[in-house]
Tab-separated table of C-alpha atoms in Angstrom:
chain	number	residue	atom	x	y	z
N	54	MET	CA	8.729	29.464	-2.379
N	55	ALA	CA	9.884	30.905	-6.338
N	56	ASP	CA	9.459	34.262	-6.788
N	57	THR	CA	8.120	35.098	-10.491
N	58	ALA	CA	10.438	34.528	-12.610
N	59	GLY	CA	10.481	31.203	-11.022
N	60	ARG	CA	14.563	31.560	-8.797
N	61	PHE	CA	14.541	30.015	-6.092
N	62	GLY	CA	17.297	32.780	-4.667
N	63	PRO	CA	20.119	32.389	-7.606
N	64	TYR	CA	18.585	28.845	-8.688
N	65	GLY	CA	16.007	27.948	-10.463
N	66	GLY	CA	14.809	30.047	-14.282
N	67	GLN	CA	14.586	28.653	-17.328
N	68	TYR	CA	17.251	28.438	-19.976
N	69	VAL	CA	15.498	26.119	-22.493
N	70	PRO	CA	15.733	26.582	-27.087
N	71	GLU	CA	13.093	29.151	-28.142
N	72	ALA	CA	10.671	26.569	-28.981
N	73	LEU	CA	9.835	25.661	-25.782
N	74	VAL	CA	9.059	29.285	-24.006
N	75	PRO	CA	5.120	29.259	-24.604
N	76	ALA	CA	4.344	25.353	-23.520
N	77	LEU	CA	6.883	26.566	-20.029
N	78	ALA	CA	5.163	29.920	-20.248
N	79	GLU	CA	0.938	27.897	-20.910
N	80	LEU	CA	2.840	25.104	-17.559
N	81	VAL	CA	2.687	27.753	-15.083
N	82	ASP	CA	-0.569	29.309	-16.164
N	83	ALA	CA	-1.709	25.321	-16.042
N	84	HIS	CA	0.076	25.486	-12.976
N	85	GLU	CA	-1.424	28.723	-10.947
N	86	ARG	CA	-5.184	27.463	-12.370
N	87	TYR	CA	-5.673	24.003	-11.553
N	88	VAL	CA	-2.648	23.124	-8.606
N	89	LEU	CA	-2.568	26.151	-6.892
N	90	HIS	CA	-6.386	27.286	-7.428
N	91	ASN	CA	-8.013	24.087	-7.584
N	92	GLU	CA	-9.612	25.591	-11.000
N	93	ASP	CA	-12.833	23.008	-12.233
N	94	GLY	CA	-12.453	21.194	-8.692
N	95	PHE	CA	-8.569	19.595	-9.824
N	96	ARG	CA	-7.589	18.828	-6.525
N	97	ASP	CA	-10.171	17.651	-5.100
N	98	GLU	CA	-10.052	15.044	-8.182
N	99	LEU	CA	-6.258	14.257	-7.552
N	100	ARG	CA	-7.180	13.947	-4.297
N	101	GLU	CA	-9.853	11.228	-4.761
N	102	HIS	CA	-7.016	8.996	-7.308
N	103	LEU	CA	-4.186	9.248	-5.123
N	104	ARG	CA	-6.754	7.467	-2.320
N	105	THR	CA	-8.696	5.559	-4.110
N	106	PHE	CA	-6.075	3.976	-6.316
N	107	ALA	CA	-1.939	5.342	-5.335
N	108	GLY	CA	-3.584	4.018	-1.600
N	109	ARG	CA	-3.276	7.542	0.395
N	110	PRO	CA	-2.858	8.321	3.275
N	111	THR	CA	0.513	5.802	3.723
N	112	PRO	CA	0.915	5.323	7.216
N	113	LEU	CA	3.442	6.934	9.674
N	114	GLN	CA	5.090	3.133	11.648
N	115	ARG	CA	6.763	3.130	15.193
N	116	ALA	CA	10.261	1.844	14.161
N	117	ASP	CA	10.965	-0.499	17.756
N	118	ALA	CA	13.764	-1.968	16.477
N	119	LEU	CA	15.209	1.038	15.402
N	120	SER	CA	14.281	2.776	17.495
N	121	GLU	CA	15.386	0.924	20.595
N	122	ARG	CA	19.045	0.725	18.723
N	123	TYR	CA	19.272	4.280	18.606
N	124	GLY	CA	17.940	5.195	21.483
N	125	ARG	CA	15.120	8.321	20.618
N	126	ASP	CA	11.460	7.278	18.652
N	127	ILE	CA	12.154	6.330	15.189
N	128	TYR	CA	8.949	7.592	12.734
N	129	LEU	CA	9.326	5.703	9.549
N	130	LYS	CA	7.053	7.630	6.598
N	131	ARG	CA	6.015	4.296	5.019
N	132	GLU	CA	5.865	5.587	1.278
N	133	ASP	CA	7.308	2.426	-0.567
N	134	LEU	CA	4.128	1.220	0.786
N	135	VAL	CA	2.505	3.429	-2.521
N	136	HIS	CA	0.747	2.098	-5.017
N	137	GLY	CA	3.477	0.234	-7.466
N	138	GLY	CA	5.778	1.078	-4.437
N	139	ALA	CA	7.019	3.847	-4.413
N	140	HIS	CA	6.039	7.805	-3.775
N	141	LYS	CA	6.933	7.693	-7.408
N	142	LEU	CA	3.474	8.136	-8.391
N	143	ASN	CA	1.643	10.721	-6.415
N	144	ASN	CA	3.839	13.342	-9.438
N	145	ALA	CA	2.904	11.136	-11.823
N	146	LEU	CA	-0.779	11.327	-10.810
N	147	GLY	CA	-1.055	14.762	-10.403
N	148	GLN	CA	1.301	16.012	-14.151
N	149	VAL	CA	-0.791	12.713	-16.608
N	150	LEU	CA	-4.525	14.307	-14.342
N	151	LEU	CA	-2.831	17.935	-15.483
N	152	ALA	CA	-2.274	17.635	-19.036
N	153	THR	CA	-5.864	16.485	-19.338
N	154	TYR	CA	-7.070	19.705	-18.047
N	155	MET	CA	-4.688	21.345	-20.588
N	156	GLY	CA	-6.451	19.948	-23.519
N	157	LYS	CA	-3.310	17.887	-24.026
N	158	ASP	CA	-3.934	14.526	-25.899
N	159	ARG	CA	-0.311	12.340	-25.157
N	160	VAL	CA	2.365	12.521	-21.938
N	161	ILE	CA	5.863	12.048	-22.445
N	162	ALA	CA	8.230	11.029	-19.805
N	163	GLU	CA	12.191	10.467	-19.248
N	164	THR	CA	13.227	7.349	-15.848
N	165	GLY	CA	16.896	6.549	-14.592
N	166	ALA	CA	15.687	3.831	-12.647
N	167	GLY	CA	12.271	2.911	-14.656
N	168	GLN	CA	10.594	3.861	-10.522
N	169	HIS	CA	9.503	7.563	-12.604
N	170	GLY	CA	8.860	6.140	-15.878
N	171	THR	CA	6.378	2.594	-14.418
N	172	ALA	CA	4.325	5.503	-12.483
N	173	THR	CA	4.121	7.147	-15.245
N	174	ALA	CA	2.713	4.810	-17.197
N	175	MET	CA	0.835	2.903	-14.960
N	176	ALA	CA	-0.581	6.443	-14.297
N	177	ALA	CA	-1.320	6.680	-18.245
N	178	ALA	CA	-3.236	3.146	-18.076
N	179	HIS	CA	-5.710	4.927	-14.874
N	180	LEU	CA	-6.474	8.119	-17.408
N	181	ASP	CA	-7.300	6.533	-19.927
N	182	VAL	CA	-3.730	8.854	-22.502
N	183	PRO	CA	-0.966	7.703	-24.248
N	184	CYS	CA	2.522	7.803	-23.218
N	185	GLU	CA	5.788	7.133	-24.378
N	186	ILE	CA	8.483	6.853	-22.131
N	187	TYR	CA	12.602	7.154	-22.840
N	188	MET	CA	15.099	5.350	-21.340
N	189	GLY	CA	18.621	5.335	-21.895
N	190	ARG	CA	20.214	1.882	-22.827
N	191	VAL	CA	22.134	1.008	-20.720
N	192	ASP	CA	19.071	1.528	-18.385
N	193	VAL	CA	17.088	-0.125	-20.251
N	194	ASN	CA	19.674	-3.257	-19.825
N	195	ARG	CA	19.710	-2.613	-15.531
N	196	GLN	CA	15.864	-2.020	-15.605
N	197	ARG	CA	14.958	-5.340	-17.091
N	198	PRO	CA	11.605	-5.647	-14.853
N	199	ASN	CA	9.795	-1.878	-15.138
N	200	VAL	CA	10.612	-1.636	-18.778
N	201	TYR	CA	8.414	-4.614	-19.235
N	202	ARG	CA	6.219	-3.461	-16.583
N	203	MET	CA	5.547	-0.249	-18.631
N	204	ARG	CA	5.143	-1.775	-21.267
N	205	MET	CA	2.479	-4.007	-18.789
N	206	SER	CA	0.748	-0.423	-18.608
N	207	GLY	CA	0.473	0.205	-22.605
N	208	ALA	CA	2.972	2.638	-22.549
N	209	GLU	CA	5.517	2.664	-25.840
N	210	VAL	CA	9.468	2.136	-24.599
N	211	THR	CA	11.810	4.309	-26.375
N	212	PRO	CA	15.484	3.607	-25.436
N	213	VAL	CA	18.594	5.945	-25.551
N	214	ASP	CA	21.779	5.486	-27.404
N	215	ALA	CA	23.433	9.174	-26.767
N	216	GLY	CA	26.260	9.719	-25.049
N	217	SER	CA	26.465	7.049	-21.706
N	218	ALA	CA	23.019	5.938	-22.640
N	219	THR	CA	21.409	6.933	-19.054
N	220	LEU	CA	18.595	8.809	-17.616
N	221	LYS	CA	20.799	12.213	-18.310
N	222	GLU	CA	20.640	11.443	-22.440
N	223	ALA	CA	16.845	10.605	-21.822
N	224	ILE	CA	16.099	13.745	-20.298
N	225	ASN	CA	17.659	14.954	-23.508
N	226	GLU	CA	15.659	13.078	-25.999
N	227	THR	CA	12.716	13.863	-24.090
N	228	MET	CA	12.949	17.420	-24.171
N	229	ARG	CA	14.462	17.182	-27.954
N	230	ASP	CA	10.202	15.253	-27.945
N	231	TRP	CA	8.434	18.237	-26.409
N	232	ALA	CA	10.081	21.190	-28.003
N	233	GLY	CA	8.662	19.925	-31.483
N	234	SER	CA	4.734	18.458	-30.533
N	235	VAL	CA	3.932	21.260	-27.278
N	236	GLU	CA	0.543	22.099	-29.253
N	237	THR	CA	-0.581	17.416	-27.926
N	238	THR	CA	1.621	16.386	-25.175
N	239	HIS	CA	2.926	17.384	-22.476
N	240	TYR	CA	6.536	16.328	-20.419
N	241	ALA	CA	6.138	14.689	-17.044
N	242	VAL	CA	8.746	15.788	-15.270
N	243	GLY	CA	9.961	13.150	-12.770
N	244	SER	CA	11.952	15.068	-10.041
N	245	VAL	CA	11.715	18.085	-8.371
N	246	VAL	CA	14.686	19.401	-11.548
N	247	GLY	CA	14.211	21.318	-14.605
N	248	PRO	CA	12.717	25.067	-16.231
N	249	HIS	CA	10.336	27.355	-14.443
N	250	PRO	CA	7.709	25.661	-13.609
N	251	PHE	CA	8.863	21.841	-13.404
N	252	PRO	CA	10.357	22.654	-9.571
N	253	ALA	CA	7.706	23.542	-8.448
N	254	LEU	CA	4.602	21.787	-9.778
N	255	VAL	CA	6.864	18.237	-9.278
N	256	ARG	CA	7.395	20.160	-5.489
N	257	ASP	CA	3.403	20.886	-4.395
N	258	PHE	CA	2.260	16.717	-5.873
N	259	GLN	CA	4.757	15.491	-3.773
N	260	ALA	CA	3.875	17.265	-0.715
N	261	VAL	CA	1.364	15.552	-0.113
N	262	ILE	CA	4.177	13.192	2.123
N	263	GLY	CA	5.065	15.875	4.237
N	264	GLU	CA	1.355	16.946	4.629
N	265	GLU	CA	-0.027	13.291	6.584
N	266	ILE	CA	4.035	12.893	8.372
N	267	ARG	CA	3.030	16.984	9.934
N	268	THR	CA	-0.871	15.018	11.275
N	269	GLN	CA	0.454	11.880	12.121
N	270	ILE	CA	3.112	12.438	13.479
N	271	ARG	CA	0.573	15.111	15.956
N	272	ASP	CA	-1.317	11.992	16.171
N	273	GLU	CA	0.847	9.589	17.395
N	274	ALA	CA	3.560	11.998	19.540
N	275	ALA	CA	1.556	15.229	20.518
N	276	ARG	CA	4.155	16.931	18.415
N	277	LEU	CA	6.138	17.837	15.671
N	278	PRO	CA	9.385	15.862	15.150
N	279	ASP	CA	12.509	16.913	16.386
N	280	ASP	CA	14.460	16.032	13.046
N	281	VAL	CA	12.906	14.907	9.611
N	282	VAL	CA	15.075	12.132	7.614
N	283	ALA	CA	14.570	12.276	3.732
N	284	CYS	CA	17.791	11.040	1.031
N	285	ALA	CA	17.974	12.918	-2.035
N	286	GLY	CA	18.762	12.575	-5.690
N	287	GLY	CA	17.299	15.541	-8.414
N	288	GLY	CA	14.850	15.874	-4.710
N	289	SER	CA	11.726	15.407	-5.351
N	290	ASN	CA	10.912	12.853	-2.609
N	291	THR	CA	13.533	15.146	-0.298
N	292	MET	CA	11.211	18.590	-1.130
N	293	GLY	CA	8.344	16.706	-0.995
N	294	THR	CA	9.320	15.307	2.473
N	295	PHE	CA	10.428	18.749	3.776
N	296	ALA	CA	7.776	21.117	1.688
N	297	ALA	CA	5.860	21.550	5.142
N	298	PHE	CA	8.408	21.267	7.344
N	299	VAL	CA	10.626	24.606	5.582
N	300	GLU	CA	8.723	27.024	7.779
N	301	ASP	CA	9.203	25.594	10.962
N	302	GLU	CA	12.039	27.037	11.685
N	303	ARG	CA	12.342	28.627	15.356
N	304	PRO	CA	14.565	32.515	14.679
N	305	ALA	CA	18.319	32.661	15.927
N	306	ASP	CA	16.894	34.870	18.989
N	307	ALA	CA	13.967	33.510	19.725
N	308	ASP	CA	13.944	32.955	23.677
N	309	SER	CA	13.040	28.403	23.338
N	310	GLU	CA	11.218	28.656	26.579
N	311	GLY	CA	9.015	31.485	25.837
N	312	ASP	CA	8.806	31.220	21.623
N	313	ALA	CA	5.578	28.665	20.018
N	314	THR	CA	7.593	27.996	16.472
N	315	ALA	CA	8.972	24.233	16.155
N	316	ASP	CA	12.566	24.269	14.887
N	317	VAL	CA	12.029	20.869	13.097
N	318	ALA	CA	15.652	19.854	11.332
N	319	LEU	CA	15.749	19.028	7.676
N	320	HIS	CA	18.842	16.616	6.851
N	321	ALA	CA	18.867	15.339	3.077
N	322	VAL	CA	20.873	12.343	2.164
N	323	GLU	CA	22.387	12.171	-0.959
N	324	ALA	CA	24.891	9.534	-2.576
N	325	GLY	CA	28.518	9.337	-0.946
N	326	GLY	CA	29.105	6.221	-3.602
N	327	SER	CA	33.005	5.464	-3.532
N	328	ASP	CA	34.556	8.215	-3.740
N	329	LEU	CA	33.770	12.082	-3.024
N	330	GLY	CA	36.210	13.456	-5.945
N	331	ILE	CA	35.448	14.524	-9.262
N	332	ASP	CA	38.326	12.735	-12.215
N	333	GLU	CA	38.769	14.785	-14.809
N	334	GLU	CA	40.184	13.446	-16.875
N	335	SER	CA	37.923	10.546	-17.138
N	336	GLY	CA	34.648	12.523	-16.532
N	337	VAL	CA	33.321	10.828	-14.150
N	338	ALA	CA	32.004	11.253	-10.197
N	339	PRO	CA	31.497	7.804	-8.475
N	340	ASN	CA	29.147	9.830	-5.819
N	341	SER	CA	25.942	12.413	-6.758
N	342	ALA	CA	26.121	14.156	-4.350
N	343	SER	CA	25.903	17.398	-6.012
N	344	LEU	CA	24.372	19.229	-2.609
N	345	SER	CA	27.171	18.711	-0.543
N	346	THR	CA	30.637	19.175	-3.466
N	347	GLY	CA	28.386	20.026	-6.547
N	348	THR	CA	29.023	23.290	-8.456
N	349	GLU	CA	26.875	26.422	-9.327
N	350	GLY	CA	25.843	25.233	-13.037
N	351	VAL	CA	23.067	24.747	-15.707
N	352	LEU	CA	21.747	21.230	-16.620
N	353	HIS	CA	18.500	20.777	-18.407
N	354	GLY	CA	16.635	24.305	-18.215
N	355	ALA	CA	17.754	25.039	-14.727
N	356	LEU	CA	20.541	27.102	-12.504
N	357	THR	CA	21.913	24.572	-10.197
N	358	LYS	CA	23.786	22.390	-8.341
N	359	LEU	CA	25.496	20.162	-10.205
N	360	LEU	CA	28.845	18.105	-10.630
N	361	GLN	CA	30.816	19.186	-12.982
N	362	THR	CA	34.079	19.601	-14.185
N	363	GLU	CA	36.402	22.696	-14.158
N	364	ASP	CA	36.015	23.445	-17.153
N	365	GLY	CA	32.528	23.183	-17.104
N	366	GLN	CA	31.309	19.797	-18.287
N	367	VAL	CA	29.158	17.788	-16.563
N	368	VAL	CA	30.392	14.344	-15.206
N	369	GLU	CA	28.377	11.135	-15.415
N	370	SER	CA	28.085	10.803	-11.408
N	371	HIS	CA	27.124	7.300	-10.231
N	372	SER	CA	25.187	5.829	-7.090
N	373	ILE	CA	24.827	2.113	-6.554
N	374	SER	CA	21.369	3.118	-6.218
N	375	ALA	CA	20.231	4.134	-9.557
N	376	GLY	CA	17.690	6.675	-8.511
N	377	LEU	CA	20.157	8.670	-7.195
N	378	ASP	CA	22.089	8.108	-10.037
N	379	TYR	CA	21.846	11.615	-11.503
N	380	ALA	CA	24.746	14.640	-11.293
N	381	GLY	CA	23.034	17.586	-10.286
N	382	VAL	CA	19.999	18.415	-7.471
N	383	GLY	CA	17.036	20.644	-7.647
N	384	PRO	CA	16.642	24.020	-7.344
N	385	GLU	CA	14.748	24.880	-4.560
N	386	LEU	CA	16.872	22.118	-2.343
N	387	ALA	CA	20.288	23.896	-3.232
N	388	GLU	CA	18.483	27.025	-2.288
N	389	LEU	CA	17.829	25.666	0.914
N	390	VAL	CA	20.996	24.164	1.179
N	391	ASP	CA	22.954	27.728	1.361
N	392	ARG	CA	20.604	29.339	3.348
N	393	ASP	CA	21.728	26.458	6.360
N	394	ARG	CA	17.877	26.083	5.971
N	395	VAL	CA	18.992	21.997	5.229
N	396	THR	CA	21.688	20.094	5.778
N	397	PRO	CA	23.244	17.712	3.671
N	398	ALA	CA	24.317	14.802	3.805
N	399	THR	CA	26.161	11.848	2.448
N	400	VAL	CA	27.035	7.850	3.001
N	401	ASP	CA	28.825	5.695	0.116
N	402	ASP	CA	27.610	2.416	-0.831
N	403	ASP	CA	28.845	0.192	1.559
N	404	ALA	CA	26.995	1.672	4.488
N	405	THR	CA	24.007	1.642	2.597
N	406	LEU	CA	23.178	-1.286	1.635
N	407	THR	CA	24.716	-2.343	5.934
N	408	ALA	CA	21.503	-0.625	6.220
N	409	PHE	CA	18.807	-1.792	3.708
N	410	HIS	CA	20.187	-5.195	4.681
N	411	ARG	CA	19.803	-3.768	8.318
N	412	LEU	CA	15.894	-3.146	7.666
N	413	SER	CA	15.410	-5.785	6.695
N	414	ARG	CA	16.285	-8.150	9.348
N	415	LEU	CA	15.309	-6.356	11.938
N	416	GLU	CA	12.051	-4.694	11.141
N	417	GLY	CA	10.703	-6.671	8.795
N	418	ILE	CA	10.588	-3.570	5.686
N	419	ILE	CA	13.576	-4.043	2.446
N	420	PRO	CA	13.947	-0.711	1.617
N	421	ALA	CA	14.019	0.939	-1.598
N	422	LEU	CA	19.136	1.581	-1.702
N	423	GLU	CA	17.375	5.354	-2.458
N	424	SER	CA	15.257	4.927	1.364
N	425	SER	CA	18.612	2.664	2.973
N	426	HIS	CA	21.307	6.252	2.311
N	427	ALA	CA	19.126	7.844	4.748
N	428	LEU	CA	18.622	4.139	7.215
N	429	ALA	CA	21.816	4.767	6.884
N	430	TYR	CA	22.475	8.816	7.637
N	431	LEU	CA	20.698	7.470	10.831
N	432	GLU	CA	23.358	4.390	12.511
N	433	GLU	CA	26.630	7.242	10.810
N	434	THR	CA	25.148	10.058	13.350
N	435	CYS	CA	23.248	7.533	16.563
N	436	GLY	CA	24.493	4.316	16.108
N	437	PRO	CA	26.509	2.399	18.431
N	438	ASP	CA	30.212	3.617	17.188
N	439	ALA	CA	28.392	6.954	15.446
N	440	ASP	CA	30.898	8.783	18.093
N	441	ALA	CA	33.512	11.101	15.783
N	442	THR	CA	35.616	13.342	15.346
N	443	ASP	CA	35.045	17.015	15.405
N	444	GLU	CA	37.339	19.157	13.946
N	445	ASP	CA	39.010	19.773	16.205
N	446	GLY	CA	40.035	16.695	16.747
N	447	ASP	CA	37.618	15.731	19.975
N	448	VAL	CA	35.615	12.656	19.578
N	449	SER	CA	32.294	13.623	21.216
N	450	ASP	CA	29.425	11.579	22.350
N	451	ARG	CA	25.857	12.436	20.416
N	452	ASN	CA	24.458	10.437	23.657
N	453	ASP	CA	26.087	12.887	26.706
N	454	ASP	CA	23.492	15.230	25.781
N	455	ALA	CA	20.880	15.998	28.456
N	456	SER	CA	19.578	18.874	25.790
N	457	GLY	CA	17.911	15.095	24.360
N	458	ARG	CA	19.777	16.492	21.174
N	459	GLY	CA	23.025	14.989	20.377
N	460	GLY	CA	26.295	16.264	19.933
N	461	ASP	CA	28.295	17.353	16.570
N	462	VAL	CA	28.794	14.935	13.443
N	463	SER	CA	31.854	17.236	12.151
N	464	ASP	CA	31.274	17.021	8.133
N	465	ARG	CA	34.663	15.552	7.525
N	466	GLY	CA	35.008	15.395	4.103
N	467	GLY	CA	37.096	13.782	1.568
N	468	ASP	CA	36.480	10.796	0.695
N	469	ALA	CA	32.820	9.304	0.892
N	470	SER	CA	33.246	6.637	4.321
N	471	GLY	CA	30.204	7.866	6.096
N	472	GLU	CA	30.310	12.296	5.718
N	473	THR	CA	27.619	12.811	8.165
N	474	GLY	CA	27.986	16.451	7.475
N	475	ASP	CA	26.481	18.897	10.735
N	476	ALA	CA	24.355	16.342	12.823
N	477	ASP	CA	22.448	16.398	15.799
N	478	LEU	CA	19.357	14.371	15.923
N	479	GLY	CA	17.015	14.329	18.294
N	480	ASP	CA	14.868	12.174	20.957
N	481	LEU	CA	12.204	12.128	18.051
N	482	VAL	CA	12.989	11.484	13.903
N	483	VAL	CA	11.039	10.092	10.763
N	484	VAL	CA	12.848	8.939	8.175
N	485	THR	CA	11.096	8.635	4.659
N	486	VAL	CA	11.136	5.641	3.261
N	487	SER	CA	10.593	6.462	-0.441
N	488	GLY	CA	9.661	2.771	-1.723
N	489	ARG	CA	10.556	-0.698	-1.516
N	490	GLY	CA	13.489	-2.032	-2.482
N	491	ASP	CA	12.181	-5.576	-4.394
N	492	LYS	CA	13.566	-3.853	-8.079
N	493	ASP	CA	16.834	-3.790	-5.997
N	494	LEU	CA	16.933	-7.211	-5.441
N	495	GLU	CA	19.307	-8.012	-8.717
N	496	THR	CA	21.610	-5.165	-8.009
N	497	VAL	CA	21.966	-5.804	-4.199
N	498	LEU	CA	22.991	-9.600	-4.827
N	499	GLU	CA	26.156	-8.756	-6.523
N	500	GLU	CA	27.155	-5.592	-4.677
N	501	THR	CA	26.120	-7.507	-1.347
N	502	ASP	CA	28.969	-10.613	-2.922
N	503	ARG	CA	31.850	-7.937	-3.005
N	504	ARG	CA	31.740	-7.213	0.551
N	505	ASP	CA	31.047	-8.287	3.887
N	506	ILE	CA	28.430	-7.156	4.829
N	507	GLU	CA	27.664	-8.341	8.217
N	508	THR	CA	23.983	-7.093	8.195
N	509	ALA	CA	23.478	-9.532	4.830
N	510	PRO	CA	22.596	-13.248	5.486
N	511	ASP	CA	24.080	-15.684	4.291
N	512	VAL	CA	23.310	-17.306	1.034
N	513	GLU	CA	24.810	-20.717	0.866
N	514	VAL	CA	21.808	-22.399	0.171
N	515	PHE	CA	22.530	-21.036	-3.343
N	516	ASP	CA	24.281	-23.596	-6.122
N	517	GLY	CA	26.357	-20.819	-6.866
């Protein structure tokens, strides 16, 4: 949890222009009154919108084919079935509704892949609040269907041409708008990033994911899971999934027979891209692995782990998944990794594409490329070819451990060829499918055509 200054250990805080300090103070007060203490029945009204408009609760589904493949029970949290096709609507509904309780008559937001922009536009239309979305020109052009969906919901979409014309510049432009319109406008941040109280506010709106998993897995299996796995970019899906389990950590000196505290391991899977390094000269990182390889710095109003050069210049990140393509990560997630409560891992683009096709074929579910990173992690840690070499050069077999949890998968560092961190998956695993993959089909077609992906379908039916 954050302290009163919005710090998670050394991370978080408020690194903002003076003009935004009163607006953040007002938001801290609104978070405390409406979100945490349900003043004026805010949480009751939000719960009703989540039920009737967003379609919650979403199912927790046993994945029979994956369970057979991996020799353990695999459950999928189906956030792809939220109205709009992704978990983003949980937070968007909360923030737009909060804006109305605060007396704001306009909502602005930034978006990269378009999912948060679409969710905010839909929530604003549902609650009849004017909405403007800032989006980098590059993202506008590669996410045309989502831009059209925002416009269909009545939102104004403003392209941003500065810099690389992607998410980072869109956030900068949204901040500039907010600095000049704070009295009438609420900035609906899309992830657990930014200055205090946004990381806690967004986490609290997304926490419904983990709260539902906790109830549903007890109904299904009569116990908590051994492991919870989620993809990580900025971290909204990750913290939404993990928040309900952070306290389920068995003390190191606990008696394994007598201690009633459940031990739920948490795994955050990042985009390893094509390489985990940074090209200092070009200022580009062919990955989005801030938790695994980032260093401390300030980005968009908060101290966190981010991808930067040795001189402190924030670099351009990369992911085959536009939704994970961000050079930073939420400060709470950075702190949880520092104290070993969350295990970070990376998988590369090839493994992600393979996982995308595998889930589609085995389970009939087309996952978002973001979610495919978490699914690839399963294959890396407990699939048929998951034997790995530990730091001493020994090959370990994760399926031989009689305790029901596997052996070690060591952090192999260096390139992006399936970095799985210190994985040790147990008998009962929950993976959050953060969104559906329809939006990614154009990218998947293009990227699959460049590779030899065993799990991909034949497309010889196309003429060219």
